[in-house]
PDB file of C-alpha atoms in Angstrom:
ATOM      1  CA  GLU U   1      93.062   0.737 247.461  1.00 78.00           C
ATOM      2  CA  VAL U   2      89.985   1.222 245.351  1.00 81.00           C
ATOM      3  CA  ASP U   3      86.344   0.099 245.703  1.00 86.00           C
ATOM      4  CA  VAL U   4      85.092  -2.169 242.966  1.00 93.00           C
ATOM      5  CA  GLY U   5      81.954  -4.031 241.942  1.00 89.00           C
ATOM      6  CA  VAL U   6      81.983  -7.669 240.964  1.00 90.00           C
ATOM      7  CA  MET U   7      79.535  -9.050 238.483  1.00 84.00           C
ATOM      8  CA  ILE U   8      79.075 -12.849 238.677  1.00 84.00           C
ATOM      9  CA  LEU U   9      77.770 -14.399 235.458  1.00 77.00           C
ATOM     10  CA  ALA U  10      76.000 -17.327 236.922  1.00 71.00           C
ATOM     11  CA  ASP U  11      73.111 -17.615 234.484  1.00 68.00           C
ATOM     12  CA  PRO U  12      72.970 -21.358 233.514  1.00 65.00           C
ATOM     13  CA  GLY U  13      71.149 -20.328 230.262  1.00 66.00           C
ATOM     14  CA  LEU U  14      74.306 -18.595 229.044  1.00 68.00           C
ATOM     15  CA  GLY U  15      76.184 -21.790 228.488  1.00 73.00           C
ATOM     16  CA  ALA U  16      79.926 -22.029 227.856  1.00 76.00           C
ATOM     17  CA  GLY U  17      79.680 -20.048 224.637  1.00 78.00           C
ATOM     18  CA  GLY U  18      77.700 -17.232 226.184  1.00 75.00           C
ATOM     19  CA  ARG U  19      80.130 -16.959 229.091  1.00 76.00           C
ATOM     20  CA  ALA U  20      83.054 -16.926 226.719  1.00 79.00           C
ATOM     21  CA  ARG U  21      81.414 -14.134 224.592  1.00 78.00           C
ATOM     22  CA  LEU U  22      80.713 -12.087 227.707  1.00 79.00           C
ATOM     23  CA  LEU U  23      84.246 -12.441 228.937  1.00 83.00           C
ATOM     24  CA  GLN U  24      85.634 -11.541 225.492  1.00 82.00           C
ATOM     25  CA  GLU U  25      83.429  -8.396 225.408  1.00 80.00           C
ATOM     26  CA  ALA U  26      84.478  -7.506 228.988  1.00 83.00           C
ATOM     27  CA  ARG U  27      88.162  -7.807 228.079  1.00 84.00           C
ATOM     28  CA  ALA U  28      87.568  -5.553 225.003  1.00 82.00           C
ATOM     29  CA  ALA U  29      85.819  -3.005 227.273  1.00 84.00           C
ATOM     30  CA  ALA U  30      88.763  -3.171 229.685  1.00 86.00           C
ATOM     31  CA  ARG U  31      90.922  -1.529 227.009  1.00 87.00           C
ATOM     32  CA  LEU U  32      88.805   1.576 227.336  1.00 92.00           C
ATOM     33  CA  ASN U  33      90.040   4.294 229.651  1.00 93.00           C
ATOM     34  CA  HIS U  34      87.708   7.322 229.647  1.00 96.00           C
ATOM     35  CA  PRO U  35      86.012   9.383 232.414  1.00 97.00           C
ATOM     36  CA  ASN U  36      82.571   8.704 230.938  1.00 97.00           C
ATOM     37  CA  ILE U  37      82.928   4.898 230.740  1.00 96.00           C
ATOM     38  CA  VAL U  38      82.676   2.592 233.752  1.00 94.00           C
ATOM     39  CA  GLY U  39      86.134   0.929 233.956  1.00 92.00           C
ATOM     40  CA  VAL U  40      86.521  -2.800 233.654  1.00 91.00           C
ATOM     41  CA  HIS U  41      89.452  -3.942 235.801  1.00 90.00           C
ATOM     42  CA  ASP U  42      89.458  -7.692 235.264  1.00 89.00           C
ATOM     43  CA  ALA U  43      87.413 -10.512 233.806  1.00 88.00           C
ATOM     44  CA  GLY U  44      87.835 -14.210 234.097  1.00 87.00           C
ATOM     45  CA  GLU U  45      86.492 -17.589 235.336  1.00 86.00           C
ATOM     46  CA  THR U  46      86.989 -19.389 238.609  1.00 86.00           C
ATOM     47  CA  GLU U  47      85.382 -22.638 239.682  1.00 83.00           C
ATOM     48  CA  GLY U  48      82.992 -22.609 236.695  1.00 76.00           C
ATOM     49  CA  LEU U  49      81.775 -19.016 237.345  1.00 81.00           C
ATOM     50  CA  ALA U  50      82.631 -16.101 235.105  1.00 84.00           C
ATOM     51  CA  TYR U  51      83.172 -12.787 236.731  1.00 88.00           C
ATOM     52  CA  ILE U  52      83.859  -9.172 235.763  1.00 88.00           C
ATOM     53  CA  VAL U  53      85.446  -6.677 238.189  1.00 92.00           C
ATOM     54  CA  LEU U  54      84.155  -3.156 237.462  1.00 91.00           C
ATOM     55  CA  GLU U  55      84.747   0.387 238.746  1.00 92.00           C
ATOM     56  CA  LEU U  56      82.216   1.030 241.482  1.00 92.00           C
ATOM     57  CA  VAL U  57      80.158   4.065 240.569  1.00 92.00           C
ATOM     58  CA  GLU U  58      77.726   5.347 243.138  1.00 91.00           C
ATOM     59  CA  GLY U  59      74.719   6.882 241.624  1.00 94.00           C
ATOM     60  CA  ALA U  60      71.538   5.904 239.821  1.00 96.00           C
ATOM     61  CA  SER U  61      70.829   5.082 236.144  1.00 96.00           C
ATOM     62  CA  LEU U  62      69.624   7.732 233.757  1.00 96.00           C
ATOM     63  CA  TYR U  63      66.384   5.640 233.558  1.00 95.00           C
ATOM     64  CA  GLU U  64      65.965   5.997 237.369  1.00 95.00           C
ATOM     65  CA  ARG U  65      66.779   9.670 237.413  1.00 94.00           C
ATOM     66  CA  TRP U  66      64.568  10.663 234.518  1.00 90.00           C
ATOM     67  CA  PRO U  67      63.032  13.165 233.902  1.00 94.00           C
ATOM     68  CA  LEU U  68      65.859  15.662 233.992  1.00 94.00           C
ATOM     69  CA  PRO U  69      65.905  19.367 233.073  1.00 95.00           C
ATOM     70  CA  LEU U  70      66.790  19.937 229.410  1.00 95.00           C
ATOM     71  CA  GLU U  71      70.212  21.471 230.302  1.00 95.00           C
ATOM     72  CA  GLN U  72      71.110  18.376 232.217  1.00 95.00           C
ATOM     73  CA  THR U  73      69.899  16.099 229.463  1.00 96.00           C
ATOM     74  CA  VAL U  74      72.138  17.886 227.061  1.00 96.00           C
ATOM     75  CA  ALA U  75      75.063  17.659 229.494  1.00 97.00           C
ATOM     76  CA  VAL U  76      74.463  13.888 229.809  1.00 97.00           C
ATOM     77  CA  ALA U  77      74.125  13.562 226.013  1.00 97.00           C
ATOM     78  CA  ARG U  78      77.516  15.253 225.512  1.00 98.00           C
ATOM     79  CA  GLN U  79      79.203  12.922 227.983  1.00 98.00           C
ATOM     80  CA  VAL U  80      77.633   9.843 226.309  1.00 98.00           C
ATOM     81  CA  CYS U  81      78.815  11.099 222.935  1.00 98.00           C
ATOM     82  CA  ALA U  82      82.317  11.509 224.279  1.00 98.00           C
ATOM     83  CA  ALA U  83      82.260   7.975 225.727  1.00 97.00           C
ATOM     84  CA  LEU U  84      80.974   6.479 222.310  1.00 97.00           C
ATOM     85  CA  GLU U  85      83.531   8.463 220.348  1.00 97.00           C
ATOM     86  CA  HIS U  86      86.320   7.019 222.558  1.00 96.00           C
ATOM     87  CA  ALA U  87      84.941   3.460 222.401  1.00 94.00           C
ATOM     88  CA  HIS U  88      84.382   3.527 218.603  1.00 94.00           C
ATOM     89  CA  ALA U  89      87.936   4.910 218.067  1.00 94.00           C
ATOM     90  CA  HIS U  90      89.188   1.698 219.905  1.00 91.00           C
ATOM     91  CA  GLY U  91      86.898  -0.600 217.895  1.00 89.00           C
ATOM     92  CA  VAL U  92      84.361  -1.248 220.715  1.00 90.00           C
ATOM     93  CA  ILE U  93      80.643  -1.025 219.938  1.00 91.00           C
ATOM     94  CA  HIS U  94      78.199  -0.837 222.844  1.00 92.00           C
ATOM     95  CA  ARG U  95      75.283  -2.651 221.149  1.00 90.00           C
ATOM     96  CA  ASP U  96      72.746  -1.921 223.883  1.00 91.00           C
ATOM     97  CA  LEU U  97      72.730   1.791 224.570  1.00 95.00           C
ATOM     98  CA  LYS U  98      69.753   2.740 226.696  1.00 95.00           C
ATOM     99  CA  PRO U  99      68.985   4.883 229.779  1.00 96.00           C
ATOM    100  CA  GLU U 100      69.495   1.875 232.049  1.00 95.00           C
ATOM    101  CA  ASN U 101      73.125   1.639 230.907  1.00 95.00           C
ATOM    102  CA  VAL U 102      74.046   5.228 231.725  1.00 97.00           C
ATOM    103  CA  VAL U 103      74.923   5.823 235.391  1.00 96.00           C
ATOM    104  CA  LEU U 104      74.785   9.349 236.797  1.00 97.00           C
ATOM    105  CA  ALA U 105      77.347   9.620 239.508  1.00 94.00           C
ATOM    106  CA  ALA U 106      76.843  11.826 242.574  1.00 89.00           C
ATOM    107  CA  ASP U 107      79.075  14.581 241.028  1.00 92.00           C
ATOM    108  CA  GLY U 108      76.911  14.639 237.829  1.00 91.00           C
ATOM    109  CA  THR U 109      79.306  12.636 235.652  1.00 97.00           C
ATOM    110  CA  ALA U 110      77.494  10.356 233.235  1.00 98.00           C
ATOM    111  CA  LYS U 111      79.206   6.965 232.829  1.00 97.00           C
ATOM    112  CA  LEU U 112      78.358   4.415 230.182  1.00 96.00           C
ATOM    113  CA  MET U 113      78.334   0.812 231.274  1.00 92.00           C
ATOM    114  CA  ASP U 114      77.693  -2.723 230.073  1.00 86.00           C
ATOM    115  CA  PHE U 115      79.698  -2.355 226.839  1.00 77.00           C
ATOM    116  CA  GLY U 116      79.017  -5.169 224.536  1.00 59.00           C
ATOM    117  CA  LEU U 117      77.330  -7.267 227.159  1.00 53.00           C
ATOM    118  CA  ALA U 118      74.103  -7.205 225.174  1.00 39.00           C
ATOM    119  CA  ARG U 119      75.781  -9.710 222.795  1.00 42.00           C
ATOM    120  CA  ALA U 120      75.219 -12.483 225.289  1.00 33.00           C
ATOM    121  CA  ALA U 121      73.062 -11.269 228.118  1.00 32.00           C
ATOM    122  CA  VAL U 122      69.855  -9.367 227.514  1.00 34.00           C
ATOM    123  CA  ALA U 123      67.695  -8.286 230.448  1.00 33.00           C
ATOM    124  CA  GLY U 124      65.104  -5.732 231.432  1.00 37.00           C
ATOM    125  CA  ARG U 125      63.208  -4.123 228.529  1.00 40.00           C
ATOM    126  CA  ALA U 126      64.714  -6.662 226.163  1.00 37.00           C
ATOM    127  CA  THR U 127      64.204  -9.589 223.829  1.00 36.00           C
ATOM    128  CA  PRO U 128      65.063 -13.204 224.830  1.00 40.00           C
ATOM    129  CA  GLU U 129      68.702 -14.204 224.294  1.00 41.00           C
ATOM    130  CA  GLY U 130      69.349 -15.789 220.934  1.00 40.00           C
ATOM    131  CA  SER U 131      66.881 -13.706 218.991  1.00 41.00           C
ATOM    132  CA  VAL U 132      67.896 -10.056 218.415  1.00 45.00           C
ATOM    133  CA  LEU U 133      70.775  -8.569 220.314  1.00 51.00           C
ATOM    134  CA  GLY U 134      69.969  -5.499 222.357  1.00 65.00           C
ATOM    135  CA  THR U 135      66.880  -3.862 223.739  1.00 85.00           C
ATOM    136  CA  VAL U 136      64.071  -3.692 221.176  1.00 92.00           C
ATOM    137  CA  TYR U 137      63.163  -0.088 221.863  1.00 95.00           C
ATOM    138  CA  TYR U 138      66.596   1.124 220.819  1.00 95.00           C
ATOM    139  CA  LEU U 139      67.656  -1.311 218.044  1.00 92.00           C
ATOM    140  CA  ALA U 140      69.118   0.000 214.828  1.00 93.00           C
ATOM    141  CA  PRO U 141      67.594  -1.505 211.670  1.00 92.00           C
ATOM    142  CA  GLU U 142      70.859  -3.416 210.945  1.00 90.00           C
ATOM    143  CA  GLN U 143      70.686  -5.030 214.376  1.00 89.00           C
ATOM    144  CA  VAL U 144      67.076  -6.036 213.740  1.00 87.00           C
ATOM    145  CA  LEU U 145      68.090  -7.644 210.461  1.00 90.00           C
ATOM    146  CA  GLY U 146      71.100  -9.411 212.037  1.00 86.00           C
ATOM    147  CA  GLY U 147      73.491  -7.461 209.854  1.00 84.00           C
ATOM    148  CA  GLU U 148      77.040  -6.258 210.529  1.00 87.00           C
ATOM    149  CA  VAL U 149      76.938  -3.759 213.436  1.00 89.00           C
ATOM    150  CA  ASP U 150      79.299  -0.769 213.769  1.00 92.00           C
ATOM    151  CA  GLY U 151      79.268   2.571 215.659  1.00 94.00           C
ATOM    152  CA  ARG U 152      76.263   3.764 213.689  1.00 95.00           C
ATOM    153  CA  ALA U 153      74.073   1.344 215.601  1.00 94.00           C
ATOM    154  CA  ASP U 154      75.023   3.045 218.814  1.00 95.00           C
ATOM    155  CA  LEU U 155      74.303   6.456 217.308  1.00 96.00           C
ATOM    156  CA  TYR U 156      70.847   5.283 216.295  1.00 96.00           C
ATOM    157  CA  ALA U 157      70.204   4.038 219.803  1.00 96.00           C
ATOM    158  CA  LEU U 158      71.448   7.394 221.125  1.00 97.00           C
ATOM    159  CA  GLY U 159      68.928   9.172 218.897  1.00 96.00           C
ATOM    160  CA  VAL U 160      66.100   6.991 220.202  1.00 96.00           C
ATOM    161  CA  MET U 161      67.310   7.615 223.759  1.00 96.00           C
ATOM    162  CA  LEU U 162      67.431  11.388 223.271  1.00 96.00           C
ATOM    163  CA  TYR U 163      63.998  11.328 221.688  1.00 96.00           C
ATOM    164  CA  GLU U 164      62.663   9.477 224.770  1.00 95.00           C
ATOM    165  CA  LEU U 165      64.466  11.790 227.275  1.00 95.00           C
ATOM    166  CA  THR U 166      63.157  15.007 225.598  1.00 95.00           C
ATOM    167  CA  THR U 167      59.698  14.003 224.635  1.00 94.00           C
ATOM    168  CA  GLY U 168      58.839  11.587 227.491  1.00 93.00           C
ATOM    169  CA  LYS U 169      57.972   8.762 225.144  1.00 94.00           C
ATOM    170  CA  LEU U 170      59.652   6.257 222.921  1.00 95.00           C
ATOM    171  CA  PRO U 171      59.328   6.726 219.180  1.00 95.00           C
ATOM    172  CA  PHE U 172      58.267   3.089 218.722  1.00 94.00           C
ATOM    173  CA  THR U 173      56.059   1.177 221.092  1.00 93.00           C
ATOM    174  CA  GLY U 174      53.796  -1.878 221.040  1.00 92.00           C
ATOM    175  CA  ALA U 175      52.420  -4.743 223.010  1.00 91.00           C
ATOM    176  CA  ASP U 176      54.814  -7.230 221.255  1.00 92.00           C
ATOM    177  CA  PRO U 177      58.578  -6.975 220.558  1.00 91.00           C
ATOM    178  CA  ILE U 178      57.864  -7.960 216.885  1.00 92.00           C
ATOM    179  CA  ILE U 179      55.636  -4.875 216.472  1.00 93.00           C
ATOM    180  CA  ILE U 180      58.416  -2.630 217.826  1.00 94.00           C
ATOM    181  CA  VAL U 181      61.054  -4.257 215.668  1.00 93.00           C
ATOM    182  CA  SER U 182      58.840  -3.817 212.570  1.00 94.00           C
ATOM    183  CA  GLN U 183      58.443  -0.161 213.325  1.00 95.00           C
ATOM    184  CA  HIS U 184      62.217   0.298 213.468  1.00 93.00           C
ATOM    185  CA  LEU U 185      62.378  -1.132 209.975  1.00 94.00           C
ATOM    186  CA  HIS U 186      59.317   0.455 208.392  1.00 93.00           C
ATOM    187  CA  ALA U 187      57.754   3.380 210.358  1.00 92.00           C
ATOM    188  CA  PRO U 188      58.844   6.951 210.510  1.00 85.00           C
ATOM    189  CA  ALA U 189      59.554   8.201 213.987  1.00 72.00           C
TER     190      ALA U 189
END
């Protein structure tokens, strides 16, 4: 017997296509078995509602726990790198790496969650669905331009995240998402 979390995808704005994409991404993430990735046990639909059954991780997001001492930030970064290496080796790209998607478990283990879910569901510090996929503060230039995305987009986001965690600020900010996106394309960090 194992405790799990169940995510119900009941957003009517997703539509059938959005739900199908989310389920496809969840099934891809379910292939991943790594100690630094939140496990996906099942994904499907019942009575018109899509659901994802996830490993239950007790802890708080990196965003909620920040700031951390430098040594702990480095330890978390190593674990996130290991998770990304495993995912990329299995052809899975995260697409929305940010501190909110890293959970720090009670034992100090960093676990990456929400693999690929940015493709159809974007929330928090994010752009509206249907425009740019991912959270504007962490977007790689190829994501901004709507180009083909591979593991390098995750590494770009990791760099932005580490910049933020070590300096206390994001490299690109602005009052409007378009300003931030433009900085990713044209401004030096």
